[in-house]
mmCIF file of C-alpha atoms in Angstrom:
data_model
loop_
_atom_site.group_PDB
_atom_site.id
_atom_site.type_symbol
_atom_site.label_atom_id
_atom_site.label_comp_id
_atom_site.label_asym_id
_atom_site.label_seq_id
_atom_site.Cartn_x
_atom_site.Cartn_y
_atom_site.Cartn_z
ATOM 1 C CA UNK A 1 -0.222 0.145 -0.009
ATOM 2 C CA UNK A 2 2.428 2.162 0.977
ATOM 3 C CA UNK A 3 4.350 1.695 -2.253
ATOM 4 C CA UNK A 4 1.334 2.296 -4.510
ATOM 5 C CA UNK A 5 0.498 5.374 -2.586
ATOM 6 C CA UNK A 6 4.146 6.857 -3.303
ATOM 7 C CA UNK A 7 3.316 6.273 -7.303
ATOM 8 C CA UNK A 8 -0.054 7.804 -6.852
ATOM 9 C CA UNK A 9 1.960 10.858 -5.688
ATOM 10 C CA UNK A 10 4.342 10.346 -8.323
ATOM 11 C CA UNK A 11 1.578 10.652 -11.018
ATOM 12 C CA UNK A 12 2.306 7.060 -11.764
ATOM 13 C CA UNK A 13 -1.482 5.256 -12.269
ATOM 14 C CA UNK A 14 -0.539 2.377 -10.093
ATOM 15 C CA UNK A 15 0.852 -1.087 -8.805
ATOM 16 C CA UNK A 16 1.406 -2.872 -11.451
ATOM 17 C CA UNK A 17 3.907 -0.587 -13.074
ATOM 18 C CA UNK A 18 3.797 -0.511 -16.883
ATOM 19 C CA UNK A 19 6.145 -0.086 -18.070
ATOM 20 C CA UNK A 20 7.306 -3.255 -16.236
ATOM 21 C CA UNK A 21 11.305 -2.410 -16.771
ATOM 22 C CA UNK A 22 10.535 0.863 -14.529
ATOM 23 C CA UNK A 23 10.217 -1.294 -11.641
ATOM 24 C CA UNK A 24 13.113 -0.911 -10.370
ATOM 25 C CA UNK A 25 13.732 2.914 -10.902
ATOM 26 C CA UNK A 26 10.403 3.804 -8.880
ATOM 27 C CA UNK A 27 11.961 0.528 -6.377
ATOM 28 C CA UNK A 28 14.901 2.292 -5.965
ATOM 29 C CA UNK A 29 13.068 6.073 -5.524
ATOM 30 C CA UNK A 30 10.364 5.322 -3.052
ATOM 31 C CA UNK A 31 12.915 3.091 -0.602
ATOM 32 C CA UNK A 32 15.374 5.554 -0.562
ATOM 33 C CA UNK A 33 12.581 7.796 0.158
ATOM 34 C CA UNK A 34 11.016 9.273 3.780
ATOM 35 C CA UNK A 35 7.738 7.426 2.746
ATOM 36 C CA UNK A 36 10.005 3.991 1.847
ATOM 37 C CA UNK A 37 12.638 3.882 4.688
ATOM 38 C CA UNK A 38 10.589 1.806 6.691
ATOM 39 C CA UNK A 39 11.118 -1.017 4.189
ATOM 40 C CA UNK A 40 14.555 -0.863 3.730
ATOM 41 C CA UNK A 41 15.620 -3.822 4.475
ATOM 42 C CA UNK A 42 13.106 -5.940 2.693
ATOM 43 C CA UNK A 43 14.087 -4.812 -1.201
ATOM 44 C CA UNK A 44 18.074 -5.545 -1.841
ATOM 45 C CA UNK A 45 19.590 -3.763 -5.171
ATOM 46 C CA UNK A 46 22.562 -4.170 -6.686
ATOM 47 C CA UNK A 47 25.707 -2.550 -7.087
ATOM 48 C CA UNK A 48 24.838 -0.149 -9.392
ATOM 49 C CA UNK A 49 21.724 -0.204 -7.684
ATOM 50 C CA UNK A 50 19.153 0.196 -10.405
ATOM 51 C CA UNK A 51 18.171 -3.295 -10.674
ATOM 52 C CA UNK A 52 15.875 -5.357 -8.504
ATOM 53 C CA UNK A 53 17.641 -8.502 -7.170
ATOM 54 C CA UNK A 54 15.669 -9.782 -4.704
ATOM 55 C CA UNK A 55 11.904 -9.015 -2.248
ATOM 56 C CA UNK A 56 11.735 -9.899 0.977
ATOM 57 C CA UNK A 57 7.925 -11.158 2.250
ATOM 58 C CA UNK A 58 7.274 -11.187 5.862
ATOM 59 C CA UNK A 59 4.597 -13.804 7.510
ATOM 60 C CA UNK A 60 2.687 -13.549 10.762
ATOM 61 C CA UNK A 61 1.865 -17.026 12.020
ATOM 62 C CA UNK A 62 -0.350 -17.973 14.965
ATOM 63 C CA UNK A 63 2.450 -20.590 16.016
ATOM 64 C CA UNK A 64 4.431 -20.331 19.186
ATOM 65 C CA UNK A 65 7.907 -18.807 19.175
ATOM 66 C CA UNK A 66 8.561 -21.308 21.869
ATOM 67 C CA UNK A 67 7.205 -24.046 20.263
ATOM 68 C CA UNK A 68 8.972 -27.862 21.052
ATOM 69 C CA UNK A 69 11.981 -28.321 18.740
ATOM 70 C CA UNK A 70 9.889 -31.784 17.359
ATOM 71 C CA UNK A 71 6.883 -29.433 16.590
ATOM 72 C CA UNK A 72 9.091 -26.763 14.985
ATOM 73 C CA UNK A 73 10.831 -29.144 12.668
ATOM 74 C CA UNK A 74 7.222 -30.413 11.567
ATOM 75 C CA UNK A 75 6.126 -27.587 10.481
ATOM 76 C CA UNK A 76 9.502 -26.369 8.141
ATOM 77 C CA UNK A 77 8.763 -29.187 7.096
ATOM 78 C CA UNK A 78 5.498 -27.792 5.813
ATOM 79 C CA UNK A 79 7.294 -24.019 4.887
ATOM 80 C CA UNK A 80 9.592 -26.468 2.810
ATOM 81 C CA UNK A 81 7.204 -28.249 0.887
ATOM 82 C CA UNK A 82 5.032 -25.023 0.523
ATOM 83 C CA UNK A 83 8.129 -22.787 -0.672
ATOM 84 C CA UNK A 84 9.176 -25.580 -3.658
ATOM 85 C CA UNK A 85 5.537 -25.793 -4.965
ATOM 86 C CA UNK A 86 5.712 -22.456 -5.081
ATOM 87 C CA UNK A 87 8.851 -22.654 -7.110
ATOM 88 C CA UNK A 88 7.650 -25.210 -9.289
ATOM 89 C CA UNK A 89 4.635 -23.443 -10.514
ATOM 90 C CA UNK A 90 6.455 -19.927 -10.913
ATOM 91 C CA UNK A 91 9.631 -21.457 -12.872
ATOM 92 C CA UNK A 92 8.488 -19.831 -15.593
ATOM 93 C CA UNK A 93 7.856 -16.246 -14.410
ATOM 94 C CA UNK A 94 11.326 -15.124 -13.994
ATOM 95 C CA UNK A 95 10.949 -14.153 -10.093
ATOM 96 C CA UNK A 96 14.190 -17.011 -9.438
ATOM 97 C CA UNK A 97 13.641 -19.326 -7.170
ATOM 98 C CA UNK A 98 12.476 -18.625 -2.739
ATOM 99 C CA UNK A 99 13.368 -19.096 0.329
ATOM 100 C CA UNK A 100 11.871 -19.112 4.067
ATOM 101 C CA UNK A 101 13.757 -18.942 7.146
ATOM 102 C CA UNK A 102 12.658 -17.639 10.812
ATOM 103 C CA UNK A 103 14.449 -17.961 14.651
ATOM 104 C CA UNK A 104 12.581 -19.987 15.105
ATOM 105 C CA UNK A 105 13.457 -22.717 12.596
ATOM 106 C CA UNK A 106 16.843 -22.226 13.768
ATOM 107 C CA UNK A 107 16.285 -22.339 17.343
ATOM 108 C CA UNK A 108 14.457 -25.810 16.014
ATOM 109 C CA UNK A 109 17.429 -26.809 14.083
ATOM 110 C CA UNK A 110 19.946 -25.717 16.233
ATOM 111 C CA UNK A 111 17.997 -27.434 19.820
ATOM 112 C CA UNK A 112 17.557 -30.356 17.385
ATOM 113 C CA UNK A 113 21.289 -30.905 16.276
ATOM 114 C CA UNK A 114 21.652 -30.913 19.936
ATOM 115 C CA UNK A 115 19.532 -33.127 21.235
ATOM 116 C CA UNK A 116 20.538 -35.871 18.686
ATOM 117 C CA UNK A 117 24.424 -35.497 19.661
ATOM 118 C CA UNK A 118 23.756 -35.345 23.692
ATOM 119 C CA UNK A 119 24.460 -39.354 23.843
ATOM 120 C CA UNK A 120 27.633 -39.575 21.324
ATOM 121 C CA UNK A 121 28.877 -35.912 23.872
ATOM 122 C CA UNK A 122 28.262 -37.807 27.100
ATOM 123 C CA UNK A 123 29.883 -40.736 25.489
ATOM 124 C CA UNK A 124 33.008 -39.265 24.823
ATOM 125 C CA UNK A 125 32.547 -36.905 28.229
ATOM 126 C CA UNK A 126 32.930 -39.804 29.686
ATOM 127 C CA UNK A 127 35.874 -41.476 28.345
ATOM 128 C CA UNK A 128 37.871 -38.313 28.843
ATOM 129 C CA UNK A 129 37.394 -38.214 32.668
ATOM 130 C CA UNK A 130 37.792 -41.748 32.596
ATOM 131 C CA UNK A 131 41.440 -40.772 30.975
ATOM 132 C CA UNK A 132 42.075 -38.174 33.386
ATOM 133 C CA UNK A 133 41.151 -40.382 36.564
ATOM 134 C CA UNK A 134 43.220 -42.937 35.474
ATOM 135 C CA UNK A 135 46.473 -40.439 34.641
ATOM 136 C CA UNK A 136 45.535 -39.078 38.384
ATOM 137 C CA UNK A 137 45.393 -42.336 40.423
ATOM 138 C CA UNK A 138 47.359 -45.095 37.617
ATOM 139 C CA UNK A 139 45.134 -47.654 38.871
ATOM 140 C CA UNK A 140 42.359 -48.918 36.382
ATOM 141 C CA UNK A 141 39.706 -50.227 39.110
ATOM 142 C CA UNK A 142 39.653 -46.950 40.692
ATOM 143 C CA UNK A 143 39.135 -45.304 37.914
ATOM 144 C CA UNK A 144 36.258 -47.654 36.676
ATOM 145 C CA UNK A 145 34.656 -47.657 40.034
ATOM 146 C CA UNK A 146 34.698 -43.892 39.731
ATOM 147 C CA UNK A 147 33.133 -43.544 36.160
ATOM 148 C CA UNK A 148 30.758 -46.071 37.525
ATOM 149 C CA UNK A 149 29.628 -43.344 40.049
ATOM 150 C CA UNK A 150 29.785 -40.975 37.635
ATOM 151 C CA UNK A 151 27.306 -42.703 35.375
ATOM 152 C CA UNK A 152 25.086 -43.463 38.785
ATOM 153 C CA UNK A 153 25.159 -39.649 39.534
ATOM 154 C CA UNK A 154 23.863 -39.021 35.646
ATOM 155 C CA UNK A 155 21.667 -41.226 35.991
ATOM 156 C CA UNK A 156 19.903 -40.488 38.906
ATOM 157 C CA UNK A 157 19.725 -36.465 38.025
ATOM 158 C CA UNK A 158 17.885 -37.689 34.746
ATOM 159 C CA UNK A 159 15.881 -39.920 36.465
ATOM 160 C CA UNK A 160 14.097 -37.334 38.531
ATOM 161 C CA UNK A 161 14.370 -34.572 35.542
ATOM 162 C CA UNK A 162 12.563 -36.656 33.125
ATOM 163 C CA UNK A 163 10.816 -38.754 35.521
ATOM 164 C CA UNK A 164 9.657 -37.523 38.851
ATOM 165 C CA UNK A 165 9.581 -33.383 37.683
ATOM 166 C CA UNK A 166 8.628 -34.066 33.687
ATOM 167 C CA UNK A 167 10.690 -32.548 32.580
ATOM 168 C CA UNK A 168 10.519 -32.639 28.350
ATOM 169 C CA UNK A 169 13.946 -32.870 26.968
ATOM 170 C CA UNK A 170 15.477 -30.079 25.162
ATOM 171 C CA UNK A 171 18.494 -27.957 24.643
ATOM 172 C CA UNK A 172 19.020 -26.653 28.554
ATOM 173 C CA UNK A 173 18.422 -30.284 29.550
ATOM 174 C CA UNK A 174 21.034 -31.843 26.724
ATOM 175 C CA UNK A 175 23.890 -29.130 27.637
ATOM 176 C CA UNK A 176 22.903 -30.069 31.226
ATOM 177 C CA UNK A 177 23.557 -34.119 31.530
ATOM 178 C CA UNK A 178 26.450 -33.271 29.667
ATOM 179 C CA UNK A 179 28.072 -30.672 32.606
ATOM 180 C CA UNK A 180 26.516 -33.010 35.106
ATOM 181 C CA UNK A 181 29.997 -35.264 34.250
ATOM 182 C CA UNK A 182 32.387 -32.821 34.747
ATOM 183 C CA UNK A 183 30.708 -31.324 37.828
ATOM 184 C CA UNK A 184 30.511 -35.000 39.131
ATOM 185 C CA UNK A 185 34.241 -35.501 38.455
ATOM 186 C CA UNK A 186 36.464 -33.743 40.789
ATOM 187 C CA UNK A 187 34.632 -34.531 44.061
ATOM 188 C CA UNK A 188 34.907 -38.467 43.062
ATOM 189 C CA UNK A 189 38.248 -38.216 42.157
ATOM 190 C CA UNK A 190 39.221 -36.670 45.665
ATOM 191 C CA UNK A 191 37.975 -39.562 47.132
ATOM 192 C CA UNK A 192 39.759 -42.315 45.151
ATOM 193 C CA UNK A 193 42.762 -40.689 45.272
ATOM 194 C CA UNK A 194 42.496 -40.772 49.545
ATOM 195 C CA UNK A 195 41.368 -44.328 49.158
ATOM 196 C CA UNK A 196 44.500 -45.264 47.232
ATOM 197 C CA UNK A 197 46.314 -43.506 49.357
ATOM 198 C CA UNK A 198 44.885 -44.692 52.752
ATOM 199 C CA UNK A 199 47.628 -46.526 54.687
ATOM 200 C CA UNK A 200 44.798 -49.289 56.415
ATOM 201 C CA UNK A 201 45.111 -52.563 55.220
ATOM 202 C CA UNK A 202 41.704 -53.599 54.498
ATOM 203 C CA UNK A 203 39.465 -52.100 51.283
ATOM 204 C CA UNK A 204 36.402 -51.206 54.116
ATOM 205 C CA UNK A 205 39.107 -49.082 56.177
ATOM 206 C CA UNK A 206 40.407 -47.599 53.467
ATOM 207 C CA UNK A 207 37.040 -46.315 52.346
ATOM 208 C CA UNK A 208 35.775 -45.735 55.819
ATOM 209 C CA UNK A 209 39.077 -43.209 55.631
ATOM 210 C CA UNK A 210 38.900 -41.939 52.757
ATOM 211 C CA UNK A 211 34.902 -41.109 53.617
ATOM 212 C CA UNK A 212 36.361 -40.178 56.677
ATOM 213 C CA UNK A 213 38.439 -37.149 56.028
ATOM 214 C CA UNK A 214 36.892 -35.475 52.219
ATOM 215 C CA UNK A 215 33.221 -36.837 52.914
ATOM 216 C CA UNK A 216 32.356 -33.667 55.051
ATOM 217 C CA UNK A 217 32.517 -31.582 51.908
ATOM 218 C CA UNK A 218 29.346 -32.759 50.374
#
């Protein structure tokens, strides 16, 4: 409507413009005018400024911005199908290739990739923790015990978040499960280190001493 009003004030009948080649010059004049300044991000021109290269069109929908990533990915596929069909229908019109984008699609794809890589990242984090613990203790049995305790901690936290509290598994929860591995290493390593340095003769005595000296930090 703003462009039509602009054309009428310039003595042009309106839209569509005739001859059609004049659209480039008129659009450039409109964008640089006071009336069209708000639309500058919606039209792109060639370096010479005399030809329109692309036009951006905005759509308002009732889709919630914070919808779950799975739902957003389904809507992304629907938009893909609609835009692909539009490109097929308008292939001979000279309009070029249309594509769609949205901050919701970007967030959903990021969350989906993060969630899908959670298991791999957790395994890599656990293996890295095992190597670090093994280098500190030089005891394979203790290192395995430490890693098993860390895995149990992460599983208990996952059960609390998803089983008891019924949280949806999103990007924050995926990062949290990976970070929990790192948080759990420090204290477990101190307990295991104290156990390995204990002078007690029995395993029970060494465990009691290590928990007595380091357990208070809990």
